[in-house]
Amino acid sequence: MDPRVSEHAETLVDWSARVESGDDVVVSVGPDAHELAVAVAEKLGERGANLLATYDSGEIHRAYLRAHDGDFAGGDHELALVEEADVYLRLGGGRNTSATADVPGETRQAYRAATKDAREARMDTRWVSTAHPTRSLAQQADMAYEEYRDFAYDAILRDWEALAEEMANMKEVLDEGSEVRLVGPETDLTMSIEGRTAVNSAASVAYDSHNLPSGEVFTAPYDTEGEVTFDVPMTIEGRPVRDASLRFEGGEVVEHDAAQGADVIEDVLETDAGARRLGELGIGMNRGIDRFTDNILFDEKMGDTVHLAVGRAYDACLPEGESGNDSAVHVDMITDVSEDSRMEVDGEVVQRNGRFRWEEGFDA
């Protein structure tokens, strides 16, 4: 076994999920994440946690959804499982990244709505999502398998405390700000962030961060106006999307288009009323990620990117007792800000062409 698999598991269990003796831990294992699952199980055993492993396969999910009549009910068993868990770990590693590509959009919408309570309960645990480097992910990234493993571990096995200190600069700017404006090719978007709290997403639940790798600062915007183009290729629910664009008026998406996958965006936006509003503004700051790989877990954290998510807002960004945007979906889309772009907070440029004002090479 590659020794980095064990390092990955240790980082996930100790730094990310902060697992303690006696914790009830659910581990969702992708088909090709077996090696990582074994390493995680060993770490959980060493720490005296209680393990329940489940199997998460895109092929199984596809078979179920395509055979179902679409009238989904129940789900209390999944809800009960998650409600009893202290920690939920998802180890991604499927064999086909497009396994569910032919599931009808209306079926997806119905299933998302029916399983919303279980997803919400999962977010009340110390949940963390990560990915084992697999051949399918390497193929999607157009990389050799060995090359992809090096790429993935460069992103995952970081000095997270040092990165957290750097990202604190961006968190402070957003916490003190009232309005963000994003300007770039075919993009001019403003959004309010007043009263919101930004999350320094340093790959640990101690930072209200739930992805490994991470390396972003995100908040929950509202009152969005303008237009934005997402020029980073992505796969959404197993289907390719290229050059998607959204136009907002009064905080809602009023027009959308894409060079490829416009129907995918339509399916997402039609899920519920909250799917037409933004739930997240995220700023990538992990410079251990140096290329796009068509995997949102990595791509949205890359330095020189900004991502926006339609749908659910995270409670960590909201004042206590306040409800943010509510939706059964949270779908991220990415724009490359490395050239001809700037981000302003209250009229002051804090990032230009991918460089932050505290970094060398920033051009005010």
Short mmCIF file of C-alpha atoms in Angstrom, two decimals:
data_model
loop_
_atom_site.label_atom_id
_atom_site.label_comp_id
_atom_site.label_asym_id
_atom_site.label_seq_id
_atom_site.Cartn_x
_atom_site.Cartn_y
_atom_site.Cartn_z
CA MET A 1 0.00 0.00 0.00
CA ASP A 2 1.23 3.49 -0.86
CA PRO A 3 2.21 5.05 2.52
CA ARG A 4 0.33 8.20 1.50
CA VAL A 5 -2.95 6.26 1.82
CA SER A 6 -2.27 5.88 5.55
CA GLU A 7 -1.32 9.58 5.79
CA HIS A 8 -4.57 10.47 4.03
CA ALA A 9 -6.57 8.36 6.51
CA GLU A 10 -4.79 9.86 9.51
CA THR A 11 -5.39 13.40 8.26
CA LEU A 12 -9.06 12.60 7.67
CA VAL A 13 -9.65 11.00 11.08
CA ASP A 14 -7.54 13.28 13.27
CA TRP A 15 -7.32 16.69 11.59
CA SER A 16 -10.52 16.76 9.55
CA ALA A 17 -13.17 14.86 11.55
CA ARG A 18 -11.56 15.11 15.02
CA VAL A 19 -12.68 11.56 15.85
CA GLU A 20 -12.65 10.68 19.55
CA SER A 21 -12.96 7.45 21.52
CA GLY A 22 -16.58 6.30 21.63
CA ASP A 23 -17.70 8.23 18.55
CA ASP A 24 -20.24 6.45 16.34
CA VAL A 25 -18.83 6.76 12.82
CA VAL A 26 -20.56 5.99 9.52
CA VAL A 27 -18.12 5.53 6.62
CA SER A 28 -19.59 5.62 3.12
CA VAL A 29 -17.18 3.79 0.81
CA GLY A 30 -16.97 4.20 -2.97
CA PRO A 31 -16.30 1.06 -5.07
CA ASP A 32 -12.62 1.84 -5.69
CA ALA A 33 -11.89 3.48 -2.32
CA HIS A 34 -11.21 0.12 -0.65
CA GLU A 35 -7.58 0.87 0.25
CA LEU A 36 -8.48 4.16 1.89
CA ALA A 37 -11.41 2.53 3.71
CA VAL A 38 -9.10 -0.11 5.18
CA ALA A 39 -6.67 2.56 6.36
CA VAL A 40 -9.51 4.65 7.84
CA ALA A 41 -10.93 1.60 9.62
CA GLU A 42 -7.52 0.96 11.18
CA LYS A 43 -7.28 4.55 12.43
CA LEU A 44 -10.81 4.41 13.84
CA GLY A 45 -10.00 1.18 15.65
CA GLU A 46 -6.85 2.67 17.14
CA ARG A 47 -8.88 5.59 18.48
CA GLY A 48 -11.64 3.46 19.99
CA ALA A 49 -14.42 4.71 17.69
CA ASN A 50 -17.43 2.62 16.62
CA LEU A 51 -17.48 1.89 12.88
CA LEU A 52 -20.37 1.20 10.50
CA ALA A 53 -19.33 1.01 6.83
CA THR A 54 -21.78 1.43 3.93
CA TYR A 55 -21.28 0.97 0.20
CA ASP A 56 -21.82 3.92 -2.14
CA SER A 57 -21.98 3.00 -5.83
CA GLY A 58 -23.10 5.17 -8.71
CA GLU A 59 -24.18 2.07 -10.62
CA ILE A 60 -26.41 0.96 -7.73
CA HIS A 61 -27.85 4.46 -7.43
CA ARG A 62 -28.57 4.56 -11.18
CA ALA A 63 -30.28 1.16 -11.18
CA TYR A 64 -32.54 2.16 -8.31
CA LEU A 65 -33.52 5.56 -9.69
CA ARG A 66 -34.21 4.33 -13.24
CA ALA A 67 -36.37 1.46 -12.01
CA HIS A 68 -38.39 3.55 -9.55
CA ASP A 69 -41.72 5.12 -10.49
CA GLY A 70 -40.53 8.46 -9.08
CA ASP A 71 -42.98 8.59 -6.20
CA PHE A 72 -40.35 8.44 -3.47
CA ALA A 73 -41.55 8.05 0.11
CA GLY A 74 -40.09 6.94 3.40
CA GLY A 75 -36.38 7.37 3.93
CA ASP A 76 -36.81 7.27 7.70
CA HIS A 77 -34.31 4.42 7.97
CA GLU A 78 -31.56 6.52 6.42
CA LEU A 79 -32.53 9.47 8.58
CA ALA A 80 -32.39 7.31 11.73
CA LEU A 81 -28.94 6.02 10.81
CA VAL A 82 -27.52 9.50 10.31
CA GLU A 83 -29.21 10.93 13.39
CA GLU A 84 -27.45 8.34 15.55
CA ALA A 85 -24.01 9.12 14.08
CA ASP A 86 -21.44 11.48 15.57
CA VAL A 87 -19.25 11.43 12.46
CA TYR A 88 -20.05 10.77 8.79
CA LEU A 89 -17.13 10.16 6.40
CA ARG A 90 -17.64 9.88 2.65
CA LEU A 91 -14.79 8.19 0.78
CA GLY A 92 -15.37 8.93 -2.90
CA GLY A 93 -13.90 6.59 -5.46
CA GLY A 94 -16.33 5.44 -8.13
CA ARG A 95 -15.60 3.42 -11.24
CA ASN A 96 -17.53 5.64 -13.63
CA THR A 97 -17.89 9.37 -13.01
CA SER A 98 -20.88 9.45 -15.40
CA ALA A 99 -22.70 6.46 -13.93
CA THR A 100 -25.96 8.36 -13.37
CA ALA A 101 -25.87 10.44 -16.57
CA ASP A 102 -29.06 8.89 -18.01
CA VAL A 103 -31.26 9.30 -14.93
CA PRO A 104 -34.18 11.60 -15.92
CA GLY A 105 -34.10 15.09 -14.45
CA GLU A 106 -37.55 14.82 -12.89
CA THR A 107 -36.50 11.63 -11.10
CA ARG A 108 -33.44 13.37 -9.67
CA GLN A 109 -35.58 16.26 -8.46
CA ALA A 110 -38.08 13.96 -6.76
CA TYR A 111 -35.34 11.93 -5.08
CA ARG A 112 -33.52 15.05 -3.84
CA ALA A 113 -36.72 16.36 -2.29
CA ALA A 114 -37.55 13.02 -0.65
CA THR A 115 -34.09 12.60 0.92
CA LYS A 116 -33.60 16.18 2.04
CA ASP A 117 -34.16 15.43 5.75
CA ALA A 118 -31.42 12.80 5.78
CA ARG A 119 -28.97 15.18 4.08
CA GLU A 120 -29.80 17.89 6.58
CA ALA A 121 -29.23 15.47 9.46
CA ARG A 122 -25.88 14.47 7.98
CA MET A 123 -24.82 18.10 8.14
CA ASP A 124 -25.47 18.04 11.89
CA THR A 125 -22.71 15.44 12.28
CA ARG A 126 -18.96 16.00 12.03
CA TRP A 127 -19.14 15.09 8.34
CA VAL A 128 -16.22 15.13 5.94
CA SER A 129 -16.07 14.23 2.25
CA THR A 130 -12.85 13.14 0.58
CA ALA A 131 -11.75 11.16 -2.48
CA HIS A 132 -9.34 8.29 -2.97
CA PRO A 133 -7.31 8.80 -6.17
CA THR A 134 -8.71 6.25 -8.62
CA ARG A 135 -8.17 5.38 -12.25
CA SER A 136 -11.57 6.76 -13.21
CA LEU A 137 -10.73 10.14 -11.66
CA ALA A 138 -7.34 10.08 -13.38
CA GLN A 139 -9.01 9.36 -16.71
CA GLN A 140 -11.51 12.18 -16.18
CA ALA A 141 -8.58 14.50 -15.44
CA ASP A 142 -6.78 13.30 -18.59
CA MET A 143 -3.82 12.17 -16.50
CA ALA A 144 -1.85 8.98 -16.01
CA TYR A 145 -2.88 7.17 -12.83
CA GLU A 146 0.50 7.61 -11.14
CA GLU A 147 0.55 11.28 -12.12
CA TYR A 148 -2.95 11.76 -10.72
CA ARG A 149 -2.04 10.16 -7.40
CA ASP A 150 0.83 12.64 -6.98
CA PHE A 151 -1.54 15.50 -7.86
CA ALA A 152 -4.20 14.34 -5.39
CA TYR A 153 -1.82 13.87 -2.47
CA ASP A 154 -0.16 17.24 -3.12
CA ALA A 155 -3.62 18.75 -2.58
CA ILE A 156 -4.62 16.55 0.38
CA LEU A 157 -1.43 16.25 2.45
CA ARG A 158 -0.92 19.95 3.15
CA ASP A 159 0.28 21.92 6.15
CA TRP A 160 -3.31 22.81 6.96
CA GLU A 161 -2.50 25.01 9.95
CA ALA A 162 -0.21 27.20 7.83
CA LEU A 163 -2.82 27.46 5.07
CA ALA A 164 -5.47 28.36 7.66
CA GLU A 165 -3.33 31.28 8.81
CA GLU A 166 -3.01 32.57 5.25
CA MET A 167 -6.71 32.18 4.49
CA ALA A 168 -7.59 34.10 7.63
CA ASN A 169 -6.71 37.25 5.64
CA MET A 170 -9.55 36.58 3.21
CA LYS A 171 -11.97 35.67 5.99
CA GLU A 172 -11.27 38.99 7.72
CA VAL A 173 -11.94 40.92 4.50
CA LEU A 174 -15.27 39.18 3.93
CA ASP A 175 -16.38 39.38 7.56
CA GLU A 176 -15.84 43.14 7.56
CA GLY A 177 -17.35 43.67 4.10
CA SER A 178 -20.86 44.45 2.89
CA GLU A 179 -20.76 43.90 -0.87
CA VAL A 180 -18.68 41.77 -3.26
CA ARG A 181 -18.32 42.53 -6.94
CA LEU A 182 -16.84 40.01 -9.35
CA VAL A 183 -15.71 41.31 -12.73
CA GLY A 184 -14.24 39.33 -15.62
CA PRO A 185 -14.89 38.23 -19.20
CA GLU A 186 -18.68 38.06 -19.58
CA THR A 187 -19.02 38.51 -15.83
CA ASP A 188 -20.15 41.46 -13.74
CA LEU A 189 -21.86 40.31 -10.59
CA THR A 190 -22.59 42.00 -7.27
CA MET A 191 -23.86 40.34 -4.10
CA SER A 192 -24.42 41.38 -0.51
CA ILE A 193 -22.51 39.70 2.31
CA GLU A 194 -23.42 42.08 5.13
CA GLY A 195 -24.10 40.26 8.38
CA ARG A 196 -22.62 37.02 7.10
CA THR A 197 -19.68 35.12 8.60
CA ALA A 198 -17.07 33.68 6.24
CA VAL A 199 -15.70 30.19 6.83
CA ASN A 200 -11.94 29.61 6.76
CA SER A 201 -12.25 26.19 5.16
CA ALA A 202 -9.05 24.49 6.29
CA ALA A 203 -10.20 20.88 5.88
CA SER A 204 -11.35 20.44 9.48
CA VAL A 205 -14.67 20.51 11.30
CA ALA A 206 -12.90 22.72 13.83
CA TYR A 207 -13.04 25.41 11.10
CA ASP A 208 -16.60 24.51 10.00
CA SER A 209 -14.91 22.87 6.99
CA HIS A 210 -16.07 19.53 5.61
CA ASN A 211 -13.96 18.72 2.54
CA LEU A 212 -10.54 17.09 2.25
CA PRO A 213 -8.83 18.58 0.34
CA SER A 214 -10.12 22.03 1.11
CA GLY A 215 -8.46 25.42 0.89
CA GLU A 216 -11.15 28.01 0.29
CA VAL A 217 -12.92 30.79 2.11
CA PHE A 218 -16.67 30.86 1.59
CA THR A 219 -19.71 32.82 2.70
CA ALA A 220 -23.45 32.98 2.01
CA PRO A 221 -24.32 35.87 -0.34
CA TYR A 222 -27.74 37.34 -1.08
CA ASP A 223 -29.37 40.13 -3.14
CA THR A 224 -27.40 39.01 -6.20
CA GLU A 225 -27.50 41.16 -9.34
CA GLY A 226 -25.80 40.83 -12.72
CA GLU A 227 -24.36 38.03 -14.80
CA VAL A 228 -21.63 35.44 -14.46
CA THR A 229 -20.04 32.91 -16.80
CA PHE A 230 -18.53 29.68 -15.51
CA ASP A 231 -15.71 28.84 -17.90
CA VAL A 232 -14.23 25.87 -16.02
CA PRO A 233 -15.49 22.54 -17.45
CA MET A 234 -17.42 20.47 -14.92
CA THR A 235 -19.53 17.36 -14.53
CA ILE A 236 -22.83 17.86 -12.71
CA GLU A 237 -24.78 14.73 -11.72
CA GLY A 238 -22.80 12.66 -14.20
CA ARG A 239 -23.36 15.01 -17.15
CA PRO A 240 -20.86 17.43 -18.75
CA VAL A 241 -21.47 21.18 -18.53
CA ARG A 242 -19.43 23.74 -20.46
CA ASP A 243 -19.49 27.56 -20.35
CA ALA A 244 -22.63 27.90 -18.28
CA SER A 245 -23.96 31.39 -17.64
CA LEU A 246 -26.50 32.79 -15.19
CA ARG A 247 -28.18 36.19 -15.01
CA PHE A 248 -29.60 37.36 -11.69
CA GLU A 249 -32.28 39.95 -10.97
CA GLY A 250 -33.67 40.56 -7.50
CA GLY A 251 -31.48 37.78 -6.14
CA GLU A 252 -32.87 35.08 -8.46
CA VAL A 253 -31.69 33.44 -11.67
CA VAL A 254 -33.87 34.84 -14.45
CA GLU A 255 -31.87 33.53 -17.43
CA HIS A 256 -29.44 30.67 -17.93
CA ASP A 257 -27.55 29.09 -20.79
CA ALA A 258 -24.60 26.82 -21.51
CA ALA A 259 -22.56 25.78 -24.53
CA GLN A 260 -23.14 22.21 -23.35
CA GLY A 261 -25.46 20.93 -20.66
CA ALA A 262 -28.05 23.71 -20.54
CA ASP A 263 -30.64 21.02 -19.69
CA VAL A 264 -28.53 19.99 -16.70
CA ILE A 265 -28.64 23.54 -15.34
CA GLU A 266 -32.38 23.64 -16.02
CA ASP A 267 -32.92 20.46 -14.00
CA VAL A 268 -31.02 21.92 -11.05
CA LEU A 269 -32.80 25.28 -11.14
CA GLU A 270 -36.23 23.62 -11.32
CA THR A 271 -35.66 21.58 -8.14
CA ASP A 272 -37.31 24.16 -5.86
CA ALA A 273 -37.54 27.93 -5.32
CA GLY A 274 -34.23 28.08 -3.44
CA ALA A 275 -32.36 26.50 -6.34
CA ARG A 276 -32.60 29.83 -8.22
CA ARG A 277 -30.75 31.74 -5.50
CA LEU A 278 -27.12 31.68 -4.47
CA GLY A 279 -26.16 29.70 -1.38
CA GLU A 280 -22.40 30.17 -1.53
CA LEU A 281 -19.59 32.40 -2.73
CA GLY A 282 -16.30 30.50 -2.45
CA ILE A 283 -12.76 31.70 -3.13
CA GLY A 284 -10.16 29.06 -3.96
CA MET A 285 -6.82 29.38 -2.13
CA ASN A 286 -5.18 25.91 -2.26
CA ARG A 287 -2.16 26.41 -4.49
CA GLY A 288 -1.28 22.75 -4.10
CA ILE A 289 -3.96 22.28 -6.79
CA ASP A 290 -2.37 23.46 -10.03
CA ARG A 291 -4.72 22.25 -12.76
CA PHE A 292 -8.39 21.57 -13.48
CA THR A 293 -9.42 17.93 -13.25
CA ASP A 294 -13.22 18.04 -13.73
CA ASN A 295 -13.71 17.13 -10.08
CA ILE A 296 -15.47 19.76 -8.01
CA LEU A 297 -13.85 18.57 -4.78
CA PHE A 298 -10.47 19.68 -6.13
CA ASP A 299 -11.26 22.28 -8.80
CA GLU A 300 -13.25 24.65 -6.57
CA LYS A 301 -10.33 24.88 -4.10
CA MET A 302 -7.74 25.83 -6.72
CA GLY A 303 -6.06 29.20 -6.38
CA ASP A 304 -7.07 31.57 -9.21
CA THR A 305 -10.71 30.46 -9.05
CA VAL A 306 -13.98 31.65 -7.60
CA HIS A 307 -17.02 29.41 -7.36
CA LEU A 308 -20.68 30.09 -6.77
CA ALA A 309 -23.28 27.56 -5.67
CA VAL A 310 -26.98 27.78 -6.37
CA GLY A 311 -29.13 26.29 -3.63
CA ARG A 312 -28.62 25.66 0.05
CA ALA A 313 -26.62 28.08 2.21
CA TYR A 314 -24.51 26.70 5.04
CA ASP A 315 -25.61 27.56 8.58
CA ALA A 316 -22.01 28.35 9.62
CA CYS A 317 -22.20 31.53 7.52
CA LEU A 318 -25.45 32.80 9.04
CA PRO A 319 -26.25 34.76 12.20
CA GLU A 320 -27.58 32.55 14.99
CA GLY A 321 -31.28 31.97 14.59
CA GLU A 322 -31.38 33.20 10.99
CA SER A 323 -32.33 30.94 8.10
CA GLY A 324 -30.43 31.39 4.86
CA ASN A 325 -31.33 30.17 1.41
CA ASP A 326 -33.08 26.80 1.67
CA SER A 327 -33.00 24.18 -1.08
CA ALA A 328 -32.65 20.46 -1.68
CA VAL A 329 -29.61 21.19 -3.88
CA HIS A 330 -26.22 22.81 -3.51
CA VAL A 331 -24.49 22.87 -6.91
CA ASP A 332 -21.13 24.58 -7.36
CA MET A 333 -19.89 26.16 -10.60
CA ILE A 334 -16.44 27.65 -11.15
CA THR A 335 -15.00 30.65 -12.95
CA ASP A 336 -11.30 31.11 -13.71
CA VAL A 337 -10.11 34.50 -12.41
CA SER A 338 -6.44 34.17 -13.39
CA GLU A 339 -6.68 36.74 -16.22
CA ASP A 340 -8.61 39.95 -16.91
CA SER A 341 -10.51 39.59 -13.65
CA ARG A 342 -10.87 41.28 -10.31
CA MET A 343 -12.80 40.90 -7.09
CA GLU A 344 -13.81 43.96 -5.10
CA VAL A 345 -15.11 44.15 -1.56
CA ASP A 346 -16.86 47.45 -0.84
CA GLY A 347 -15.15 48.97 -3.87
CA GLU A 348 -11.61 47.94 -2.92
CA VAL A 349 -9.80 45.41 -5.12
CA VAL A 350 -8.71 42.45 -2.99
CA GLN A 351 -7.87 40.05 -5.82
CA ARG A 352 -6.69 40.82 -9.34
CA ASN A 353 -5.85 38.19 -11.94
CA GLY A 354 -5.81 35.51 -9.27
CA ARG A 355 -3.43 37.29 -6.88
CA PHE A 356 -4.55 38.55 -3.49
CA ARG A 357 -3.44 41.92 -2.19
CA TRP A 358 -1.22 40.32 0.48
CA GLU A 359 0.57 38.12 -2.10
CA GLU A 360 3.66 38.89 -4.12
CA GLY A 361 2.73 39.86 -7.66
CA PHE A 362 -0.52 41.63 -6.76
CA ASP A 363 -1.14 44.56 -9.10
CA ALA A 364 -3.24 47.19 -7.37
#
